mmCIF file of C-alpha atoms in Angstrom:
data_model
loop_
_atom_site.group_PDB
_atom_site.id
_atom_site.type_symbol
_atom_site.label_atom_id
_atom_site.label_comp_id
_atom_site.label_asym_id
_atom_site.label_seq_id
_atom_site.Cartn_x
_atom_site.Cartn_y
_atom_site.Cartn_z
ATOM 1 C CA GLY D 601 3.041 8.888 14.712
ATOM 2 C CA THR D 602 6.307 6.865 14.777
ATOM 3 C CA VAL D 603 5.010 3.798 14.404
ATOM 4 C CA VAL D 604 4.165 4.784 10.988
ATOM 5 C CA LYS D 605 7.100 6.576 10.458
ATOM 6 C CA ASP D 606 8.954 3.588 11.123
ATOM 7 C CA SER D 607 6.653 1.634 9.219
ATOM 8 C CA LEU D 608 7.171 3.585 6.155
ATOM 9 C CA ASN D 609 11.100 3.625 6.649
ATOM 10 C CA GLU D 610 11.062 -0.327 6.128
ATOM 11 C CA LEU D 611 9.307 -0.051 2.644
ATOM 12 C CA LYS D 612 12.623 0.609 1.048
ATOM 13 C CA ASN D 613 13.995 -2.817 2.250
ATOM 14 C CA ARG D 614 11.010 -4.692 2.213
ATOM 15 C CA PRO D 615 8.190 -3.160 -0.312
ATOM 16 C CA VAL D 616 5.276 -5.090 1.772
ATOM 17 C CA LEU D 617 2.469 -3.427 3.650
ATOM 18 C CA ASP D 618 0.686 -5.895 5.494
ATOM 19 C CA LEU D 619 -2.792 -4.827 6.873
ATOM 20 C CA HIS D 620 -3.963 -7.893 8.509
ATOM 21 C CA GLY D 621 -5.777 -6.770 12.040
ATOM 22 C CA TYR D 622 -6.411 -3.229 10.673
ATOM 23 C CA THR D 623 -9.827 -1.544 10.068
ATOM 24 C CA LEU D 624 -10.712 -0.255 6.999
ATOM 25 C CA ASN D 625 -10.161 3.253 8.000
ATOM 26 C CA GLN D 626 -6.773 2.761 9.620
ATOM 27 C CA SER D 627 -5.867 0.382 6.333
ATOM 28 C CA LYS D 628 -7.055 3.503 4.155
ATOM 29 C CA TYR D 629 -4.735 5.966 6.510
ATOM 30 C CA LEU D 630 -1.763 3.728 6.159
ATOM 31 C CA LEU D 631 -2.108 3.266 2.857
ATOM 32 C CA GLN D 632 -2.352 6.670 1.918
ATOM 33 C CA GLU D 633 0.756 7.526 3.918
ATOM 34 C CA ALA D 634 2.404 4.662 2.150
ATOM 35 C CA ILE D 635 1.709 6.284 -1.326
ATOM 36 C CA LYS D 636 2.490 9.716 -0.047
ATOM 37 C CA HIS D 637 6.024 8.300 0.985
ATOM 38 C CA TYR D 638 6.427 6.509 -2.202
ATOM 39 C CA HIS D 639 5.550 9.614 -4.110
ATOM 40 C CA HIS D 640 7.857 11.340 -1.862
ATOM 41 C CA MET D 641 10.947 9.063 -2.282
ATOM 42 C CA LEU D 642 10.448 8.471 -5.917
ATOM 43 C CA ALA D 643 10.626 12.641 -6.741
ATOM 44 C CA GLY D 644 13.733 12.575 -4.953
ATOM 45 C CA ARG D 645 15.033 10.222 -7.651
ATOM 46 C CA ASP D 646 16.287 7.428 -5.180
ATOM 47 C CA PRO D 647 17.472 5.067 -8.305
ATOM 48 C CA ASP D 648 17.513 2.339 -5.363
ATOM 49 C CA TYR D 649 13.758 2.669 -4.441
ATOM 50 C CA PRO D 650 11.096 -0.045 -5.238
ATOM 51 C CA ARG D 651 8.559 0.988 -7.982
ATOM 52 C CA ALA D 652 6.339 -1.369 -6.494
ATOM 53 C CA LEU D 653 4.521 -2.175 -3.007
ATOM 54 C CA THR D 654 3.039 -5.316 -2.041
ATOM 55 C CA ILE D 655 -0.474 -4.720 -0.007
ATOM 56 C CA ILE D 656 -1.518 -7.573 1.771
ATOM 57 C CA THR D 657 -4.995 -7.455 3.149
ATOM 58 C CA GLY D 658 -5.692 -11.228 3.263
ATOM 59 C CA LYS D 659 -8.162 -13.802 1.616
ATOM 60 C CA GLY D 660 -10.904 -12.784 4.307
ATOM 61 C CA LEU D 661 -10.964 -16.197 5.749
ATOM 62 C CA HIS D 662 -11.132 -15.327 9.581
ATOM 63 C CA SER D 663 -13.676 -12.441 8.397
ATOM 64 C CA SER D 664 -17.083 -13.171 8.962
ATOM 65 C CA GLY D 665 -18.652 -14.720 5.969
ATOM 66 C CA GLY D 666 -15.253 -15.656 4.689
ATOM 67 C CA VAL D 667 -14.757 -12.296 2.768
ATOM 68 C CA SER D 668 -12.380 -9.969 3.041
ATOM 69 C CA LYS D 669 -13.832 -6.590 4.449
ATOM 70 C CA LEU D 670 -10.750 -4.657 3.095
ATOM 71 C CA LYS D 671 -10.363 -5.391 -0.261
ATOM 72 C CA PRO D 672 -13.809 -3.614 -1.505
ATOM 73 C CA GLY D 673 -12.782 -0.670 0.442
ATOM 74 C CA LEU D 674 -9.232 -0.149 -0.586
ATOM 75 C CA ARG D 675 -10.027 -1.348 -4.407
ATOM 76 C CA THR D 676 -12.367 1.537 -4.351
ATOM 77 C CA PHE D 677 -9.788 4.092 -2.648
ATOM 78 C CA LEU D 678 -7.020 2.765 -5.097
ATOM 79 C CA ALA D 679 -9.284 3.548 -7.945
ATOM 80 C CA GLY D 680 -9.378 6.979 -6.963
ATOM 81 C CA VAL D 681 -5.373 7.357 -6.958
ATOM 82 C CA GLU D 682 -3.339 9.231 -9.267
ATOM 83 C CA ARG D 683 0.227 8.256 -10.713
ATOM 84 C CA ILE D 684 -0.141 4.566 -9.784
ATOM 85 C CA GLN D 685 -1.478 1.298 -11.316
ATOM 86 C CA TYR D 686 -2.723 -1.385 -9.296
ATOM 87 C CA LEU D 687 -3.311 -5.112 -9.883
ATOM 88 C CA GLU D 688 -5.819 -7.339 -7.656
ATOM 89 C CA GLU D 689 -4.406 -10.415 -6.229
ATOM 90 C CA ASP D 690 -6.239 -13.268 -4.100
ATOM 91 C CA ASP D 691 -4.587 -11.712 -0.797
ATOM 92 C CA GLY D 692 -4.205 -8.038 -1.522
ATOM 93 C CA PHE D 693 -3.006 -5.804 -4.244
ATOM 94 C CA LYS D 694 0.170 -5.096 -6.037
ATOM 95 C CA ILE D 695 0.865 -1.280 -7.030
ATOM 96 C CA ARG D 696 3.311 0.545 -9.247
ATOM 97 C CA PHE D 697 4.272 3.864 -9.205
ATOM 98 C CA ARG D 698 4.284 6.102 -12.729
ATOM 99 C CA ASP D 699 6.088 9.453 -12.989
#
């Protein structure tokens, strides 16, 4: 909805998607929408649009067992996405968009 669209529009100024507090399904949806948004903006050849996106999942310190619930599911999701490269970090992922 509008909240997602407003969040996506902010990515140009601050290319960070913070998924703290979201469920895995919500996180996958938001990440999928962000990736679609990036591909759309980059296809329009906006020279000012960042070519990388930081995804914050958190380390899972507040999750039961102290392990991130989001990272494994998002890692699997990202592995199936075309035209990106991703690097796993302690608290999330860095995504680079390819042409």
